[in-house]
Amino acid sequence: MTDTKTVILDGAMGTMLQSRGLRPGEKPEIFALSNPQAVEEIQRDYVKSGSRILYSNTFGANRRKLDGTGHSASDVIKENIAIAKRASSEAPGTRVALDIGPIGELLSPLGTLSFDEAYDIFKEMVVAGADAGADLVVFETFTDLQETRAALLAAKENSTLPVWVTMSFEADGRTFTGTTVSCMAVTLQGLGADAIGINCSLGPKEILPLIKEMRQWTDLPLIAKPNAGLPDPATGSYFITPEQFAAEMEPFFELGVHATGGCCGTSPAFIKALSEKASHYGSKSEQARRNGICSSSSMAEYGRTHLIGERINPTGKKHLKQALLEHDMDYIMKLAIQQADAGADILDINVGIPNVDESLLMKEVVQAVQSVVRLPLMIDSSKAEAIETGLRYACGKAIINSVNADDAKLEEILPIARKYGAAVVGLAMDRKLPTTVKERLEHARKIVSRAEKAGISRQDIMIDCLTLTVSAQQDQALLTLEALRRVREDLGVHAALGVSNIAYGLPDKSHITCAFLNLALYNGLDFPIINVNSQDIMDTVTSYRALNGQDIDCKQYIERFAQQQTMAQSTEKHENSEGISLEEAIIKGLGQEAEKATSKLLETMDALDVVNDRLIPALDKVGEQYEKHLIFLPQLINAANAAGRGFDLIRKKLPKSSDASKGKIIIATVEGDIHDIGKNIVKVVLENYGYDVIDLGKDVPVNTVVERTIEENARLVALSALMTTTVESMRRTIEALKKSGHDCKVMVGGAVLTEEYAHQIGADFYTKDPKESADTARRVLGK
């Protein structure tokens, strides 16, 4: 453990600029170009109050948000960095951070912005900031881990500046896209972030337990930049005093958090009180106690057995080979869902077939699989380029399958593993197969040694002692098991093993496979690569987990066998299935299957009956799961899009005189507010419930909302606001709609709103999420 002085950051910028003339809807970054003195005065006040790192006024200075302003991102960043540099001279040693926020659009598959384009946008900003003289880069207020990864990679690959990253969480410990604290910490540490933490959304009391959890998963310096408590339900304003804020921040100092500051609702007075309180403490770095393999929302923590699903591997699978050749991602997504449903903890992804660009195909398959399941991935290839591509697009911390003890292979693959923070499977062989325990151990030791020298932690190393078919090399089975035990005991690393190989060429393979799996688990195998859709294999694993204590109180065992769950006996059963129901296709987010199921239903049902009796109830079920936090935003959007495929087919089938629309809804982000992610999500859900949604966009003038509502004769208007400063625009819009005399209802939503405040400004309905928006639409417009 090491101690250093706590670093004091600055506080809010937007509200401070408004007191100096920033108009609603005006971009702070552009405001600074004509009002540099106002920005500099604010930043000087922060330095005088104790800030020793100033965030530049560049949060939204990306080319998407600046489009149409006549200013380039590079020029805006250059000018704002210069302002911050001048202000930093108020106290020698004060550093300037290039402040970068989210782009403001959802990355695919939730939205249309690609990972590569997001990377390029962030790269432009980082290069401009570095050239302008920034001392470090800070990415803040992110909620999508994949967008965060794009940002961090852009910074690490295009500058030498330190990079700090903070994300915004809800009180339940997840971002609004479902990212968990543990997955964020493990992923960003692996990618090389220099410090990580939490900012915005919550006050100090709410963020503290999340920071404590983060400390368990990382040994990086931590950052805490909370809001000034929670907003007043009646006004949306923050109300705690600077002294109260500083008092609530004291536990962060006791925890040893490296850097603290304020976000929404804070001011130089808050930073002064914080600085005075922090002077009695120092920051601390500690060794993380927990680790694992993860996606953005699912952690396979080290210390227990984790099952790796083997079925997305074309070896011996003609249907999968054909799907890969034809880029049939729906088939591959079904394989992923089947394995997730069967109990896989991690999915192996192998796309190695002849005559294809394996890297491009790996990217396509990784993105498709991640769109429908939340599991971590194992990137499986013999080609370094394909491995790196898979790791680049795999959201979370993945596993590489594999390296071996050959020097050329180690030199080629280990740097890639280090760059992306991946765990690595090492085959206990070189260019030829070993035949003894001794040979396997020698190869394993070499792999472990070289991996550690490359900067890969021993806890991220998995050794595969090689499963050879018992029908041809019968003596090798027990040698593999002995080597596995020695690897675990002598080297202290994990063990992975492709179990199914043991029974190749034998009849009734499951008997041999399950017996061998049992022995391997007993000898320490913690990452078995298996067919999780085999009932016999999963019965074996369930029984083992009950016997070794991983299944507390035998709950999983009882659930599995008491309910007599029906599971697939073989891969062929799944590959030859006749399809799934419309409800299941929607819940799983399978668009092609939803379209097929809809087409089949239309053979025997009226089109509108399919909408009302099948499509809508399925979406309702998805909404219920979302409200209960059983699924998260990615799954909600995928389900809505899958339903959309069915609804599009119904529109084509309806007679021209028919209308499947359930009514018109005007939707808009209010004047002065340029945030539209929430609005866009609600739009997708409402459209796929069958409503005709007329999207007016963001920063929409009051008169435009009123005129279009009357013109379209819409009976429901949906208004969104994310900023406390634009809630007044929402009130004025509602007031104008009421005065127009048009018969319509108004529902409102947004992070700054509460139900009480929504009613105070005249709204008819407050909707906290997309599901409530759909419920309200049904209430107003009828079924």
mmCIF file of C-alpha atoms in Angstrom, residues 331-453:
data_model
loop_
_atom_site.group_PDB
_atom_site.id
_atom_site.type_symbol
_atom_site.label_atom_id
_atom_site.label_comp_id
_atom_site.label_asym_id
_atom_site.label_seq_id
_atom_site.Cartn_x
_atom_site.Cartn_y
_atom_site.Cartn_z
ATOM 1 C CA TYR A 331 -28.374 -18.872 -36.892
ATOM 2 C CA ILE A 332 -25.259 -17.983 -34.900
ATOM 3 C CA MET A 333 -27.212 -15.797 -32.505
ATOM 4 C CA LYS A 334 -29.566 -18.727 -31.859
ATOM 5 C CA LEU A 335 -26.572 -20.911 -30.970
ATOM 6 C CA ALA A 336 -25.410 -18.248 -28.537
ATOM 7 C CA ILE A 337 -28.844 -17.941 -26.912
ATOM 8 C CA GLN A 338 -29.248 -21.711 -26.627
ATOM 9 C CA GLN A 339 -25.940 -21.989 -24.807
ATOM 10 C CA ALA A 340 -26.689 -19.047 -22.530
ATOM 11 C CA ASP A 341 -30.062 -20.552 -21.651
ATOM 12 C CA ALA A 342 -28.452 -23.925 -20.977
ATOM 13 C CA GLY A 343 -26.071 -22.480 -18.389
ATOM 14 C CA ALA A 344 -22.890 -21.417 -20.182
ATOM 15 C CA ASP A 345 -20.825 -18.805 -18.327
ATOM 16 C CA ILE A 346 -18.570 -17.951 -21.283
ATOM 17 C CA LEU A 347 -18.930 -18.546 -25.040
ATOM 18 C CA ASP A 348 -16.129 -19.694 -27.320
ATOM 19 C CA ILE A 349 -16.088 -17.921 -30.704
ATOM 20 C CA ASN A 350 -14.254 -19.670 -33.542
ATOM 21 C CA VAL A 351 -14.913 -18.747 -37.193
ATOM 22 C CA GLY A 352 -12.003 -20.617 -38.783
ATOM 23 C CA ILE A 353 -13.223 -21.873 -42.162
ATOM 24 C CA PRO A 354 -11.398 -21.818 -45.538
ATOM 25 C CA ASN A 355 -11.710 -19.030 -48.072
ATOM 26 C CA VAL A 356 -12.978 -16.285 -45.767
ATOM 27 C CA ASP A 357 -11.463 -13.151 -44.239
ATOM 28 C CA GLU A 358 -11.339 -14.522 -40.701
ATOM 29 C CA SER A 359 -10.785 -11.123 -39.084
ATOM 30 C CA LEU A 360 -13.835 -9.529 -40.710
ATOM 31 C CA LEU A 361 -15.943 -12.591 -39.969
ATOM 32 C CA MET A 362 -14.732 -12.626 -36.355
ATOM 33 C CA LYS A 363 -15.814 -8.988 -35.957
ATOM 34 C CA GLU A 364 -19.247 -9.716 -37.427
ATOM 35 C CA VAL A 365 -19.849 -12.774 -35.251
ATOM 36 C CA VAL A 366 -18.608 -11.150 -32.031
ATOM 37 C CA GLN A 367 -20.889 -8.169 -32.546
ATOM 38 C CA ALA A 368 -23.852 -10.388 -33.428
ATOM 39 C CA VAL A 369 -23.395 -12.618 -30.372
ATOM 40 C CA GLN A 370 -22.977 -9.659 -28.033
ATOM 41 C CA SER A 371 -26.232 -8.194 -29.337
ATOM 42 C CA VAL A 372 -28.288 -11.083 -27.908
ATOM 43 C CA VAL A 373 -26.420 -12.505 -24.906
ATOM 44 C CA ARG A 374 -24.657 -10.912 -21.935
ATOM 45 C CA LEU A 375 -21.922 -13.535 -21.523
ATOM 46 C CA PRO A 376 -18.150 -13.003 -21.687
ATOM 47 C CA LEU A 377 -16.358 -14.365 -24.750
ATOM 48 C CA MET A 378 -13.397 -16.595 -25.550
ATOM 49 C CA ILE A 379 -11.747 -15.566 -28.835
ATOM 50 C CA ASP A 380 -10.583 -18.770 -30.504
ATOM 51 C CA SER A 381 -8.282 -18.662 -33.518
ATOM 52 C CA SER A 382 -4.856 -19.704 -34.766
ATOM 53 C CA LYS A 383 -4.426 -16.326 -36.460
ATOM 54 C CA ALA A 384 -3.120 -13.358 -34.492
ATOM 55 C CA GLU A 385 -4.997 -10.833 -36.642
ATOM 56 C CA ALA A 386 -8.333 -12.564 -36.028
ATOM 57 C CA ILE A 387 -7.607 -12.766 -32.294
ATOM 58 C CA GLU A 388 -6.835 -9.060 -32.081
ATOM 59 C CA THR A 389 -9.965 -8.193 -34.046
ATOM 60 C CA GLY A 390 -12.077 -10.333 -31.745
ATOM 61 C CA LEU A 391 -10.601 -8.708 -28.642
ATOM 62 C CA ARG A 392 -11.065 -5.229 -30.055
ATOM 63 C CA TYR A 393 -14.813 -5.678 -30.488
ATOM 64 C CA ALA A 394 -15.498 -7.975 -27.529
ATOM 65 C CA CYS A 395 -16.976 -5.753 -24.844
ATOM 66 C CA GLY A 396 -15.448 -6.691 -21.505
ATOM 67 C CA LYS A 397 -12.459 -8.846 -20.609
ATOM 68 C CA ALA A 398 -12.160 -11.864 -22.889
ATOM 69 C CA ILE A 399 -10.029 -15.005 -23.065
ATOM 70 C CA ILE A 400 -7.609 -15.839 -25.893
ATOM 71 C CA ASN A 401 -7.692 -19.444 -27.083
ATOM 72 C CA SER A 402 -4.783 -19.990 -27.442
ATOM 73 C CA VAL A 403 -1.003 -19.853 -27.293
ATOM 74 C CA ASN A 404 1.461 -22.695 -26.849
ATOM 75 C CA ALA A 405 5.076 -22.992 -25.770
ATOM 76 C CA ASP A 406 6.446 -22.260 -29.230
ATOM 77 C CA ASP A 407 8.577 -19.092 -29.051
ATOM 78 C CA ALA A 408 7.141 -17.577 -32.224
ATOM 79 C CA LYS A 409 3.563 -18.095 -31.032
ATOM 80 C CA LEU A 410 4.292 -16.579 -27.608
ATOM 81 C CA GLU A 411 5.966 -13.537 -29.149
ATOM 82 C CA GLU A 412 3.024 -13.065 -31.500
ATOM 83 C CA ILE A 413 0.081 -13.498 -29.100
ATOM 84 C CA LEU A 414 1.183 -12.379 -25.619
ATOM 85 C CA PRO A 415 1.561 -8.664 -26.520
ATOM 86 C CA ILE A 416 -1.993 -8.726 -27.894
ATOM 87 C CA ALA A 417 -3.268 -10.252 -24.657
ATOM 88 C CA ARG A 418 -1.465 -7.584 -22.642
ATOM 89 C CA LYS A 419 -2.789 -4.723 -24.763
ATOM 90 C CA TYR A 420 -6.424 -5.738 -24.383
ATOM 91 C CA GLY A 421 -6.172 -7.054 -20.834
ATOM 92 C CA ALA A 422 -7.254 -10.534 -21.908
ATOM 93 C CA ALA A 423 -6.751 -13.795 -20.081
ATOM 94 C CA VAL A 424 -4.913 -16.415 -22.109
ATOM 95 C CA VAL A 425 -5.176 -20.174 -22.562
ATOM 96 C CA GLY A 426 -1.796 -21.843 -22.961
ATOM 97 C CA LEU A 427 -1.672 -25.266 -24.602
ATOM 98 C CA ALA A 428 0.908 -27.415 -22.818
ATOM 99 C CA MET A 429 2.775 -28.228 -26.034
ATOM 100 C CA ASP A 430 5.116 -26.695 -28.575
ATOM 101 C CA ARG A 431 5.141 -27.794 -32.204
ATOM 102 C CA LYS A 432 4.446 -31.405 -31.279
ATOM 103 C CA LEU A 433 2.121 -33.106 -28.834
ATOM 104 C CA PRO A 434 3.573 -34.108 -25.439
ATOM 105 C CA THR A 435 3.276 -37.702 -24.275
ATOM 106 C CA THR A 436 4.275 -37.361 -20.609
ATOM 107 C CA VAL A 437 3.263 -35.360 -17.570
ATOM 108 C CA LYS A 438 6.788 -33.966 -17.365
ATOM 109 C CA GLU A 439 6.642 -32.564 -20.889
ATOM 110 C CA ARG A 440 3.288 -30.946 -20.239
ATOM 111 C CA LEU A 441 4.566 -29.298 -17.059
ATOM 112 C CA GLU A 442 7.729 -28.017 -18.761
ATOM 113 C CA HIS A 443 5.652 -26.389 -21.485
ATOM 114 C CA ALA A 444 3.243 -24.975 -18.906
ATOM 115 C CA ARG A 445 6.057 -23.435 -16.860
ATOM 116 C CA LYS A 446 7.514 -21.811 -19.953
ATOM 117 C CA ILE A 447 4.150 -20.306 -20.921
ATOM 118 C CA VAL A 448 3.543 -18.978 -17.418
ATOM 119 C CA SER A 449 7.026 -17.468 -17.217
ATOM 120 C CA ARG A 450 6.808 -15.784 -20.589
ATOM 121 C CA ALA A 451 3.300 -14.509 -19.923
ATOM 122 C CA GLU A 452 4.328 -12.916 -16.634
ATOM 123 C CA LYS A 453 7.318 -11.273 -18.323
#
